[in-house]
Amino acid sequence: MLKRREFLKGIGGAALILSNPNTLLADRLCNQTLKKEAIPEGRILTIGYKDIDNLIGGIGAGEFAIIAGRSSIFKRPFLIDIIRHVALDLQKPVVIFSPDTPKECILLSILNQEADNVLDNIPRDQMNKHDWTALTHFVRRLSDAHIFVNDKPDIMAENIHEELMKFCKINKFKPELIAIDYINSLKTQHACDNEEGILKMIASSLGRLKTKTNIPILGILSLGRMESYTMPSLESKGLKHFEPYADKIILIHTPIQIVYSCDDFENKNIPIDLIVAKNKNGQTGSVKLSYRQVRSFVTRYL
């Protein structure tokens, strides 16, 4: 079996993310100067799932799309996989605003999905020579990707445009996707007495942001704790404030009450309904997917 030190020696400093997640790879991804041209007006980004792309027509410039669902319903893995597709498959620059999750965790999640979850074998000491070789390839691929993570914990919704302008000034062009993980974690400059008021202010700010930037925006929104049998809708708590501003709203639902520590779900496909509840310039409908509990990526439901 190939030892970790041999792996580190084999691929150089980029592999330090595995032993010291606070250095190098994350900084390289966040600080490198990009050379790609800006997104042409009217460009459509696919999200990497054929049935969904056929239904919603991708995400266009200046469109605001939301992935919403109750707590613990695979919203983040779905968003991470879309980011992975745009940054690695389409080779487009992505800026991620993540007030709750450190950039190292975001990047490791992308790497784990791209490497087909081979990172899960490292703590179990189950890595073989093929796994280390594959991981070497994927680390290099991720190192070349244009992914920028802003993980400031106090990000104001009203200040995202200012942060983007700083990014554009440094890198000389615009990103082609803005991802927000989570929308609920953003703050607002306005004084509000309750969560509903805060979400209303954030929704208004993101509505203005899409007009100012003309860049596709994709964010995930938690609808809080809901009973497993309760189907989310455009009238669900919190979501109603975003409906006037969002161009596309995708709801994630499963009738199964997920318990992450329960062995009954390990290595089993959990059915998911992906509901396109709003599509301003196209049709609505639903697509069935499945999620494997021990893995961090969404797969086609068979």
PDB file of C-alpha atoms in Angstrom:
ATOM      1  CA  MET A   1       0.000   0.000   0.000  1.00  0.00           C
ATOM      2  CA  LEU A   2       1.277   3.456  -0.900  1.00  0.00           C
ATOM      3  CA  LYS A   3       2.070   5.467   2.216  1.00  0.00           C
ATOM      4  CA  ARG A   4       0.796   9.010   2.737  1.00  0.00           C
ATOM      5  CA  ARG A   5       4.300  10.499   2.717  1.00  0.00           C
ATOM      6  CA  GLU A   6       4.938   8.889  -0.699  1.00  0.00           C
ATOM      7  CA  PHE A   7       1.708  10.422  -1.978  1.00  0.00           C
ATOM      8  CA  LEU A   8       2.694  13.849  -0.669  1.00  0.00           C
ATOM      9  CA  LYS A   9       6.129  13.525  -2.229  1.00  0.00           C
ATOM     10  CA  GLY A  10       4.625  12.350  -5.494  1.00  0.00           C
ATOM     11  CA  ILE A  11       2.299  15.264  -6.132  1.00  0.00           C
ATOM     12  CA  GLY A  12       4.118  18.043  -4.331  1.00  0.00           C
ATOM     13  CA  GLY A  13       2.767  20.884  -2.240  1.00  0.00           C
ATOM     14  CA  ALA A  14      -0.785  20.770  -3.586  1.00  0.00           C
ATOM     15  CA  ALA A  15      -1.377  17.653  -1.501  1.00  0.00           C
ATOM     16  CA  LEU A  16      -0.798  19.560   1.728  1.00  0.00           C
ATOM     17  CA  ILE A  17      -4.543  20.154   1.828  1.00  0.00           C
ATOM     18  CA  LEU A  18      -4.824  16.535   3.013  1.00  0.00           C
ATOM     19  CA  SER A  19      -2.482  16.922   5.977  1.00  0.00           C
ATOM     20  CA  ASN A  20      -2.914  20.614   6.744  1.00  0.00           C
ATOM     21  CA  PRO A  21      -6.250  21.975   5.479  1.00  0.00           C
ATOM     22  CA  ASN A  22      -5.315  25.546   6.387  1.00  0.00           C
ATOM     23  CA  THR A  23      -2.611  25.952   3.773  1.00  0.00           C
ATOM     24  CA  LEU A  24      -1.688  26.125   0.152  1.00  0.00           C
ATOM     25  CA  LEU A  25      -4.409  24.547  -1.972  1.00  0.00           C
ATOM     26  CA  ALA A  26      -7.179  26.725  -0.578  1.00  0.00           C
ATOM     27  CA  ASP A  27      -4.942  29.793  -0.820  1.00  0.00           C
ATOM     28  CA  ARG A  28      -3.924  28.933  -4.372  1.00  0.00           C
ATOM     29  CA  LEU A  29      -7.533  28.613  -5.429  1.00  0.00           C
ATOM     30  CA  CYS A  30      -8.511  31.857  -3.741  1.00  0.00           C
ATOM     31  CA  ASN A  31      -5.567  33.990  -4.791  1.00  0.00           C
ATOM     32  CA  GLN A  32      -4.498  32.865  -8.243  1.00  0.00           C
ATOM     33  CA  THR A  33      -4.879  35.289 -11.161  1.00  0.00           C
ATOM     34  CA  LEU A  34      -7.312  34.047 -13.775  1.00  0.00           C
ATOM     35  CA  LYS A  35      -6.805  34.357 -17.505  1.00  0.00           C
ATOM     36  CA  LYS A  36     -10.214  33.394 -18.872  1.00  0.00           C
ATOM     37  CA  GLU A  37     -12.418  35.951 -20.591  1.00  0.00           C
ATOM     38  CA  ALA A  38     -15.632  37.236 -19.057  1.00  0.00           C
ATOM     39  CA  ILE A  39     -18.901  35.455 -19.712  1.00  0.00           C
ATOM     40  CA  PRO A  40     -20.547  36.614 -22.959  1.00  0.00           C
ATOM     41  CA  GLU A  41     -23.935  38.253 -22.558  1.00  0.00           C
ATOM     42  CA  GLY A  42     -26.759  35.707 -22.687  1.00  0.00           C
ATOM     43  CA  ARG A  43     -24.552  32.663 -21.952  1.00  0.00           C
ATOM     44  CA  ILE A  44     -26.399  29.738 -20.359  1.00  0.00           C
ATOM     45  CA  LEU A  45     -24.711  27.580 -17.723  1.00  0.00           C
ATOM     46  CA  THR A  46     -25.785  23.955 -17.402  1.00  0.00           C
ATOM     47  CA  ILE A  47     -25.886  22.442 -13.916  1.00  0.00           C
ATOM     48  CA  GLY A  48     -24.713  18.970 -14.939  1.00  0.00           C
ATOM     49  CA  TYR A  49     -27.944  16.983 -14.644  1.00  0.00           C
ATOM     50  CA  LYS A  50     -29.384  16.373 -18.099  1.00  0.00           C
ATOM     51  CA  ASP A  51     -33.035  15.929 -17.104  1.00  0.00           C
ATOM     52  CA  ILE A  52     -32.989  19.052 -14.940  1.00  0.00           C
ATOM     53  CA  ASP A  53     -31.138  21.119 -17.554  1.00  0.00           C
ATOM     54  CA  ASN A  54     -33.706  20.054 -20.156  1.00  0.00           C
ATOM     55  CA  LEU A  55     -36.465  21.159 -17.792  1.00  0.00           C
ATOM     56  CA  ILE A  56     -35.121  24.529 -16.599  1.00  0.00           C
ATOM     57  CA  GLY A  57     -32.950  25.382 -19.613  1.00  0.00           C
ATOM     58  CA  GLY A  58     -29.836  25.958 -17.490  1.00  0.00           C
ATOM     59  CA  ILE A  59     -29.131  29.210 -15.633  1.00  0.00           C
ATOM     60  CA  GLY A  60     -28.702  32.319 -17.734  1.00  0.00           C
ATOM     61  CA  ALA A  61     -26.798  35.550 -17.160  1.00  0.00           C
ATOM     62  CA  GLY A  62     -28.552  37.713 -14.585  1.00  0.00           C
ATOM     63  CA  GLU A  63     -30.788  34.888 -13.367  1.00  0.00           C
ATOM     64  CA  PHE A  64     -31.293  34.093  -9.682  1.00  0.00           C
ATOM     65  CA  ALA A  65     -31.916  30.414  -8.877  1.00  0.00           C
ATOM     66  CA  ILE A  66     -32.687  28.924  -5.468  1.00  0.00           C
ATOM     67  CA  ILE A  67     -32.406  25.366  -4.174  1.00  0.00           C
ATOM     68  CA  ALA A  68     -34.722  25.075  -1.159  1.00  0.00           C
ATOM     69  CA  GLY A  69     -35.837  22.368   1.229  1.00  0.00           C
ATOM     70  CA  ARG A  70     -36.183  21.441   4.864  1.00  0.00           C
ATOM     71  CA  SER A  71     -33.135  20.954   7.063  1.00  0.00           C
ATOM     72  CA  SER A  72     -30.844  17.959   6.373  1.00  0.00           C
ATOM     73  CA  ILE A  73     -32.248  17.293   2.922  1.00  0.00           C
ATOM     74  CA  PHE A  74     -29.068  17.191   0.763  1.00  0.00           C
ATOM     75  CA  LYS A  75     -29.182  20.792  -0.430  1.00  0.00           C
ATOM     76  CA  ARG A  76     -25.450  21.424   0.094  1.00  0.00           C
ATOM     77  CA  PRO A  77     -24.244  18.217  -1.677  1.00  0.00           C
ATOM     78  CA  PHE A  78     -26.434  19.176  -4.639  1.00  0.00           C
ATOM     79  CA  LEU A  79     -25.005  22.715  -4.717  1.00  0.00           C
ATOM     80  CA  ILE A  80     -21.435  21.411  -4.343  1.00  0.00           C
ATOM     81  CA  ASP A  81     -21.921  19.046  -7.266  1.00  0.00           C
ATOM     82  CA  ILE A  82     -23.199  21.899  -9.463  1.00  0.00           C
ATOM     83  CA  ILE A  83     -20.166  24.009  -8.468  1.00  0.00           C
ATOM     84  CA  ARG A  84     -17.911  21.055  -9.299  1.00  0.00           C
ATOM     85  CA  HIS A  85     -19.558  20.714 -12.718  1.00  0.00           C
ATOM     86  CA  VAL A  86     -19.269  24.411 -13.586  1.00  0.00           C
ATOM     87  CA  ALA A  87     -15.687  24.828 -12.312  1.00  0.00           C
ATOM     88  CA  LEU A  88     -14.175  21.517 -13.436  1.00  0.00           C
ATOM     89  CA  ASP A  89     -16.293  20.217 -16.320  1.00  0.00           C
ATOM     90  CA  LEU A  90     -17.168  23.568 -17.916  1.00  0.00           C
ATOM     91  CA  GLN A  91     -13.931  25.193 -16.677  1.00  0.00           C
ATOM     92  CA  LYS A  92     -15.691  28.399 -15.630  1.00  0.00           C
ATOM     93  CA  PRO A  93     -14.641  30.577 -12.665  1.00  0.00           C
ATOM     94  CA  VAL A  94     -16.927  30.380  -9.643  1.00  0.00           C
ATOM     95  CA  VAL A  95     -17.157  32.639  -6.604  1.00  0.00           C
ATOM     96  CA  ILE A  96     -18.694  31.074  -3.495  1.00  0.00           C
ATOM     97  CA  PHE A  97     -20.001  33.072  -0.531  1.00  0.00           C
ATOM     98  CA  SER A  98     -20.025  30.759   2.469  1.00  0.00           C
ATOM     99  CA  PRO A  99     -20.544  32.511   5.830  1.00  0.00           C
ATOM    100  CA  ASP A 100     -21.037  29.240   7.751  1.00  0.00           C
ATOM    101  CA  THR A 101     -18.586  26.801   6.151  1.00  0.00           C
ATOM    102  CA  PRO A 102     -14.791  27.398   5.966  1.00  0.00           C
ATOM    103  CA  LYS A 103     -13.261  27.415   2.497  1.00  0.00           C
ATOM    104  CA  GLU A 104     -11.193  24.327   3.328  1.00  0.00           C
ATOM    105  CA  CYS A 105     -14.359  22.292   3.927  1.00  0.00           C
ATOM    106  CA  ILE A 106     -15.934  23.548   0.700  1.00  0.00           C
ATOM    107  CA  LEU A 107     -12.842  22.644  -1.322  1.00  0.00           C
ATOM    108  CA  LEU A 108     -12.497  19.236   0.309  1.00  0.00           C
ATOM    109  CA  SER A 109     -16.163  18.528  -0.476  1.00  0.00           C
ATOM    110  CA  ILE A 110     -15.591  19.414  -4.133  1.00  0.00           C
ATOM    111  CA  LEU A 111     -12.458  17.248  -4.212  1.00  0.00           C
ATOM    112  CA  ASN A 112     -14.269  14.316  -2.592  1.00  0.00           C
ATOM    113  CA  GLN A 113     -17.082  14.464  -5.138  1.00  0.00           C
ATOM    114  CA  GLU A 114     -14.686  14.790  -8.056  1.00  0.00           C
ATOM    115  CA  ALA A 115     -12.620  11.869  -6.717  1.00  0.00           C
ATOM    116  CA  ASP A 116     -15.728   9.705  -6.268  1.00  0.00           C
ATOM    117  CA  ASN A 117     -15.423   9.934  -2.467  1.00  0.00           C
ATOM    118  CA  VAL A 118     -12.009   8.298  -2.312  1.00  0.00           C
ATOM    119  CA  LEU A 119     -11.174  10.620   0.611  1.00  0.00           C
ATOM    120  CA  ASP A 120     -13.580   8.572   2.725  1.00  0.00           C
ATOM    121  CA  ASN A 121     -11.015   5.754   2.655  1.00  0.00           C
ATOM    122  CA  ILE A 122      -8.173   7.767   4.210  1.00  0.00           C
ATOM    123  CA  PRO A 123      -9.398   7.677   7.853  1.00  0.00           C
ATOM    124  CA  ARG A 124     -10.145   3.961   7.451  1.00  0.00           C
ATOM    125  CA  ASP A 125      -6.629   3.240   6.142  1.00  0.00           C
ATOM    126  CA  GLN A 126      -8.166   1.574   3.076  1.00  0.00           C
ATOM    127  CA  MET A 127      -6.311   3.514   0.383  1.00  0.00           C
ATOM    128  CA  ASN A 128      -4.569   1.376  -2.230  1.00  0.00           C
ATOM    129  CA  LYS A 129      -2.091   2.401  -4.918  1.00  0.00           C
ATOM    130  CA  HIS A 130      -4.852   3.023  -7.452  1.00  0.00           C
ATOM    131  CA  ASP A 131      -6.705   5.289  -4.991  1.00  0.00           C
ATOM    132  CA  TRP A 132      -3.591   7.398  -4.330  1.00  0.00           C
ATOM    133  CA  THR A 133      -2.879   7.687  -8.054  1.00  0.00           C
ATOM    134  CA  ALA A 134      -6.451   8.747  -8.759  1.00  0.00           C
ATOM    135  CA  LEU A 135      -6.423  11.236  -5.896  1.00  0.00           C
ATOM    136  CA  THR A 136      -3.186  12.729  -7.201  1.00  0.00           C
ATOM    137  CA  HIS A 137      -4.887  13.382 -10.533  1.00  0.00           C
ATOM    138  CA  PHE A 138      -7.949  14.951  -8.923  1.00  0.00           C
ATOM    139  CA  VAL A 139      -5.928  17.213  -6.608  1.00  0.00           C
ATOM    140  CA  ARG A 140      -4.038  18.558  -9.615  1.00  0.00           C
ATOM    141  CA  ARG A 141      -7.294  19.033 -11.497  1.00  0.00           C
ATOM    142  CA  LEU A 142      -8.799  20.943  -8.584  1.00  0.00           C
ATOM    143  CA  SER A 143      -5.629  23.028  -8.219  1.00  0.00           C
ATOM    144  CA  ASP A 144      -6.073  24.206 -11.808  1.00  0.00           C
ATOM    145  CA  ALA A 145      -9.755  25.047 -11.305  1.00  0.00           C
ATOM    146  CA  HIS A 146     -10.900  28.627 -10.786  1.00  0.00           C
ATOM    147  CA  ILE A 147     -12.787  28.453  -7.497  1.00  0.00           C
ATOM    148  CA  PHE A 148     -12.801  31.403  -5.104  1.00  0.00           C
ATOM    149  CA  VAL A 149     -14.338  31.050  -1.647  1.00  0.00           C
ATOM    150  CA  ASN A 150     -15.297  34.040   0.482  1.00  0.00           C
ATOM    151  CA  ASP A 151     -15.917  32.541   3.937  1.00  0.00           C
ATOM    152  CA  LYS A 152     -16.163  35.733   5.962  1.00  0.00           C
ATOM    153  CA  PRO A 153     -18.685  34.959   8.731  1.00  0.00           C
ATOM    154  CA  ASP A 154     -20.196  38.456   8.699  1.00  0.00           C
ATOM    155  CA  ILE A 155     -21.026  38.803   4.991  1.00  0.00           C
ATOM    156  CA  MET A 156     -23.795  41.353   4.449  1.00  0.00           C
ATOM    157  CA  ALA A 157     -26.188  40.703   1.589  1.00  0.00           C
ATOM    158  CA  GLU A 158     -25.903  44.371   0.655  1.00  0.00           C
ATOM    159  CA  ASN A 159     -22.079  44.100   0.450  1.00  0.00           C
ATOM    160  CA  ILE A 160     -21.818  41.135  -1.919  1.00  0.00           C
ATOM    161  CA  HIS A 161     -21.739  43.460  -4.932  1.00  0.00           C
ATOM    162  CA  GLU A 162     -18.866  45.421  -3.389  1.00  0.00           C
ATOM    163  CA  GLU A 163     -16.962  42.174  -2.708  1.00  0.00           C
ATOM    164  CA  LEU A 164     -17.495  41.135  -6.333  1.00  0.00           C
ATOM    165  CA  MET A 165     -16.205  44.448  -7.606  1.00  0.00           C
ATOM    166  CA  LYS A 166     -13.016  43.920  -5.593  1.00  0.00           C
ATOM    167  CA  PHE A 167     -12.706  40.456  -7.102  1.00  0.00           C
ATOM    168  CA  CYS A 168     -13.160  41.788 -10.641  1.00  0.00           C
ATOM    169  CA  LYS A 169     -10.612  44.554 -10.066  1.00  0.00           C
ATOM    170  CA  ILE A 170      -7.989  42.069  -8.870  1.00  0.00           C
ATOM    171  CA  ASN A 171      -8.649  39.387 -11.496  1.00  0.00           C
ATOM    172  CA  LYS A 172      -9.581  41.692 -14.414  1.00  0.00           C
ATOM    173  CA  PHE A 173     -12.844  39.890 -15.281  1.00  0.00           C
ATOM    174  CA  LYS A 174     -16.136  38.642 -13.837  1.00  0.00           C
ATOM    175  CA  PRO A 175     -16.875  35.178 -12.440  1.00  0.00           C
ATOM    176  CA  GLU A 176     -19.411  33.131 -14.402  1.00  0.00           C
ATOM    177  CA  LEU A 177     -21.318  31.820 -11.399  1.00  0.00           C
ATOM    178  CA  ILE A 178     -22.040  33.222  -7.931  1.00  0.00           C
ATOM    179  CA  ALA A 179     -22.900  30.517  -5.400  1.00  0.00           C
ATOM    180  CA  ILE A 180     -24.283  31.218  -1.914  1.00  0.00           C
ATOM    181  CA  ASP A 181     -24.075  28.608   0.850  1.00  0.00           C
ATOM    182  CA  TYR A 182     -26.403  29.316   2.757  1.00  0.00           C
ATOM    183  CA  ILE A 183     -28.662  32.288   1.969  1.00  0.00           C
ATOM    184  CA  ASN A 184     -30.003  32.039   5.541  1.00  0.00           C
ATOM    185  CA  SER A 185     -26.475  32.702   6.868  1.00  0.00           C
ATOM    186  CA  LEU A 186     -26.168  36.097   5.196  1.00  0.00           C
ATOM    187  CA  LYS A 187     -26.645  39.156   7.346  1.00  0.00           C
ATOM    188  CA  THR A 188     -28.301  42.466   6.567  1.00  0.00           C
ATOM    189  CA  GLN A 189     -27.509  46.072   7.425  1.00  0.00           C
ATOM    190  CA  HIS A 190     -31.143  46.775   8.232  1.00  0.00           C
ATOM    191  CA  ALA A 191     -32.474  46.384  11.762  1.00  0.00           C
ATOM    192  CA  CYS A 192     -35.066  43.596  11.875  1.00  0.00           C
ATOM    193  CA  ASP A 193     -36.923  42.162  14.847  1.00  0.00           C
ATOM    194  CA  ASN A 194     -37.437  38.657  13.466  1.00  0.00           C
ATOM    195  CA  GLU A 195     -36.107  36.088  10.989  1.00  0.00           C
ATOM    196  CA  GLU A 196     -38.855  36.792   8.471  1.00  0.00           C
ATOM    197  CA  GLY A 197     -37.858  40.444   8.307  1.00  0.00           C
ATOM    198  CA  ILE A 198     -34.193  39.534   7.829  1.00  0.00           C
ATOM    199  CA  LEU A 199     -35.011  37.123   4.983  1.00  0.00           C
ATOM    200  CA  LYS A 200     -37.171  39.792   3.339  1.00  0.00           C
ATOM    201  CA  MET A 201     -34.237  42.252   3.345  1.00  0.00           C
ATOM    202  CA  ILE A 202     -31.822  39.587   2.039  1.00  0.00           C
ATOM    203  CA  ALA A 203     -34.231  38.653  -0.752  1.00  0.00           C
ATOM    204  CA  SER A 204     -34.502  42.286  -1.830  1.00  0.00           C
ATOM    205  CA  SER A 205     -30.693  42.688  -1.819  1.00  0.00           C
ATOM    206  CA  LEU A 206     -30.131  39.553  -3.924  1.00  0.00           C
ATOM    207  CA  GLY A 207     -32.794  40.743  -6.346  1.00  0.00           C
ATOM    208  CA  ARG A 208     -30.827  43.948  -6.876  1.00  0.00           C
ATOM    209  CA  LEU A 209     -27.565  42.005  -7.085  1.00  0.00           C
ATOM    210  CA  LYS A 210     -28.637  39.963 -10.114  1.00  0.00           C
ATOM    211  CA  THR A 211     -29.567  43.167 -11.945  1.00  0.00           C
ATOM    212  CA  LYS A 212     -26.282  44.904 -11.119  1.00  0.00           C
ATOM    213  CA  THR A 213     -23.963  41.998 -11.987  1.00  0.00           C
ATOM    214  CA  ASN A 214     -25.751  40.159 -14.807  1.00  0.00           C
ATOM    215  CA  ILE A 215     -24.077  36.981 -13.479  1.00  0.00           C
ATOM    216  CA  PRO A 216     -25.972  33.735 -12.718  1.00  0.00           C
ATOM    217  CA  ILE A 217     -26.638  33.434  -8.974  1.00  0.00           C
ATOM    218  CA  LEU A 218     -27.354  30.091  -7.314  1.00  0.00           C
ATOM    219  CA  GLY A 219     -28.047  29.786  -3.602  1.00  0.00           C
ATOM    220  CA  ILE A 220     -29.422  27.264  -1.151  1.00  0.00           C
ATOM    221  CA  LEU A 221     -32.165  28.185   1.299  1.00  0.00           C
ATOM    222  CA  SER A 222     -33.142  26.170   4.360  1.00  0.00           C
ATOM    223  CA  LEU A 223     -36.860  26.097   5.096  1.00  0.00           C
ATOM    224  CA  GLY A 224     -36.178  24.968   8.663  1.00  0.00           C
ATOM    225  CA  ARG A 225     -37.526  21.935  10.414  1.00  0.00           C
ATOM    226  CA  MET A 226     -40.532  20.404   8.675  1.00  0.00           C
ATOM    227  CA  GLU A 227     -42.301  17.086   9.039  1.00  0.00           C
ATOM    228  CA  SER A 228     -40.967  14.537   6.547  1.00  0.00           C
ATOM    229  CA  TYR A 229     -44.375  14.156   4.897  1.00  0.00           C
ATOM    230  CA  THR A 230     -44.792  17.925   4.403  1.00  0.00           C
ATOM    231  CA  MET A 231     -44.160  18.882   0.793  1.00  0.00           C
ATOM    232  CA  PRO A 232     -42.436  22.279   0.484  1.00  0.00           C
ATOM    233  CA  SER A 233     -44.060  24.907  -1.714  1.00  0.00           C
ATOM    234  CA  LEU A 234     -43.582  28.493  -2.855  1.00  0.00           C
ATOM    235  CA  GLU A 235     -45.624  29.518   0.188  1.00  0.00           C
ATOM    236  CA  SER A 236     -43.317  27.759   2.655  1.00  0.00           C
ATOM    237  CA  LYS A 237     -41.945  29.856   5.489  1.00  0.00           C
ATOM    238  CA  GLY A 238     -39.130  32.089   4.270  1.00  0.00           C
ATOM    239  CA  LEU A 239     -39.396  31.128   0.607  1.00  0.00           C
ATOM    240  CA  LYS A 240     -42.337  33.428  -0.081  1.00  0.00           C
ATOM    241  CA  HIS A 241     -40.038  36.452   0.351  1.00  0.00           C
ATOM    242  CA  PHE A 242     -37.705  35.212  -2.426  1.00  0.00           C
ATOM    243  CA  GLU A 243     -40.351  34.143  -4.938  1.00  0.00           C
ATOM    244  CA  PRO A 244     -40.796  37.648  -6.448  1.00  0.00           C
ATOM    245  CA  TYR A 245     -37.028  37.961  -7.104  1.00  0.00           C
ATOM    246  CA  ALA A 246     -36.057  34.408  -8.073  1.00  0.00           C
ATOM    247  CA  ASP A 247     -36.164  33.298 -11.702  1.00  0.00           C
ATOM    248  CA  LYS A 248     -35.941  29.593 -10.873  1.00  0.00           C
ATOM    249  CA  ILE A 249     -36.851  27.785  -7.651  1.00  0.00           C
ATOM    250  CA  ILE A 250     -35.985  24.107  -7.170  1.00  0.00           C
ATOM    251  CA  LEU A 251     -37.491  22.338  -4.155  1.00  0.00           C
ATOM    252  CA  ILE A 252     -35.903  19.191  -2.720  1.00  0.00           C
ATOM    253  CA  HIS A 253     -38.145  16.716  -0.910  1.00  0.00           C
ATOM    254  CA  THR A 254     -38.014  13.174   0.404  1.00  0.00           C
ATOM    255  CA  PRO A 255     -40.758  11.492   2.445  1.00  0.00           C
ATOM    256  CA  ILE A 256     -38.111   9.675   4.483  1.00  0.00           C
ATOM    257  CA  GLN A 257     -37.124  11.075   7.868  1.00  0.00           C
ATOM    258  CA  ILE A 258     -33.323  11.047   7.642  1.00  0.00           C
ATOM    259  CA  VAL A 259     -31.270  10.200  10.711  1.00  0.00           C
ATOM    260  CA  TYR A 260     -27.587  10.532   9.850  1.00  0.00           C
ATOM    261  CA  SER A 261     -26.428   8.190  12.606  1.00  0.00           C
ATOM    262  CA  CYS A 262     -28.837   5.448  11.633  1.00  0.00           C
ATOM    263  CA  ASP A 263     -27.174   2.390  10.070  1.00  0.00           C
ATOM    264  CA  ASP A 264     -30.386   1.524   8.217  1.00  0.00           C
ATOM    265  CA  PHE A 265     -29.629   4.236   5.631  1.00  0.00           C
ATOM    266  CA  GLU A 266     -25.924   3.514   5.179  1.00  0.00           C
ATOM    267  CA  ASN A 267     -25.011   2.431   1.655  1.00  0.00           C
ATOM    268  CA  LYS A 268     -28.621   2.719   0.531  1.00  0.00           C
ATOM    269  CA  ASN A 269     -30.108   5.001  -2.107  1.00  0.00           C
ATOM    270  CA  ILE A 270     -32.567   7.455  -0.582  1.00  0.00           C
ATOM    271  CA  PRO A 271     -35.226   8.656  -3.073  1.00  0.00           C
ATOM    272  CA  ILE A 272     -35.447  12.395  -3.661  1.00  0.00           C
ATOM    273  CA  ASP A 273     -37.994  14.461  -5.563  1.00  0.00           C
ATOM    274  CA  LEU A 274     -36.491  17.503  -7.248  1.00  0.00           C
ATOM    275  CA  ILE A 275     -39.384  19.868  -7.981  1.00  0.00           C
ATOM    276  CA  VAL A 276     -38.999  22.844 -10.315  1.00  0.00           C
ATOM    277  CA  ALA A 277     -41.656  25.003  -8.658  1.00  0.00           C
ATOM    278  CA  LYS A 278     -40.843  28.192 -10.575  1.00  0.00           C
ATOM    279  CA  ASN A 279     -39.182  28.711 -13.921  1.00  0.00           C
ATOM    280  CA  LYS A 280     -39.690  32.226 -15.215  1.00  0.00           C
ATOM    281  CA  ASN A 281     -38.706  31.475 -18.808  1.00  0.00           C
ATOM    282  CA  GLY A 282     -39.613  27.813 -19.123  1.00  0.00           C
ATOM    283  CA  GLN A 283     -41.572  24.844 -17.902  1.00  0.00           C
ATOM    284  CA  THR A 284     -41.968  23.415 -14.417  1.00  0.00           C
ATOM    285  CA  GLY A 285     -42.027  19.781 -13.362  1.00  0.00           C
ATOM    286  CA  SER A 286     -40.120  17.246 -11.286  1.00  0.00           C
ATOM    287  CA  VAL A 287     -37.202  14.832 -11.575  1.00  0.00           C
ATOM    288  CA  LYS A 288     -36.442  11.835  -9.368  1.00  0.00           C
ATOM    289  CA  LEU A 289     -32.938  11.418  -7.957  1.00  0.00           C
ATOM    290  CA  SER A 290     -31.380   9.362  -5.212  1.00  0.00           C
ATOM    291  CA  TYR A 291     -28.796  10.074  -2.558  1.00  0.00           C
ATOM    292  CA  ARG A 292     -26.389   7.551  -1.092  1.00  0.00           C
ATOM    293  CA  GLN A 293     -26.035   8.343   2.595  1.00  0.00           C
ATOM    294  CA  VAL A 294     -22.363   7.463   3.044  1.00  0.00           C
ATOM    295  CA  ARG A 295     -21.360   9.410  -0.038  1.00  0.00           C
ATOM    296  CA  SER A 296     -21.503  13.121  -0.595  1.00  0.00           C
ATOM    297  CA  PHE A 297     -22.905  13.266  -4.097  1.00  0.00           C
ATOM    298  CA  VAL A 298     -26.305  12.988  -5.746  1.00  0.00           C
ATOM    299  CA  THR A 299     -26.829  10.265  -8.314  1.00  0.00           C
ATOM    300  CA  ARG A 300     -29.490   9.545 -10.906  1.00  0.00           C
ATOM    301  CA  TYR A 301     -32.441   7.625  -9.476  1.00  0.00           C
ATOM    302  CA  LEU A 302     -32.975   4.232 -11.139  1.00  0.00           C
TER     303      LEU A 302
END
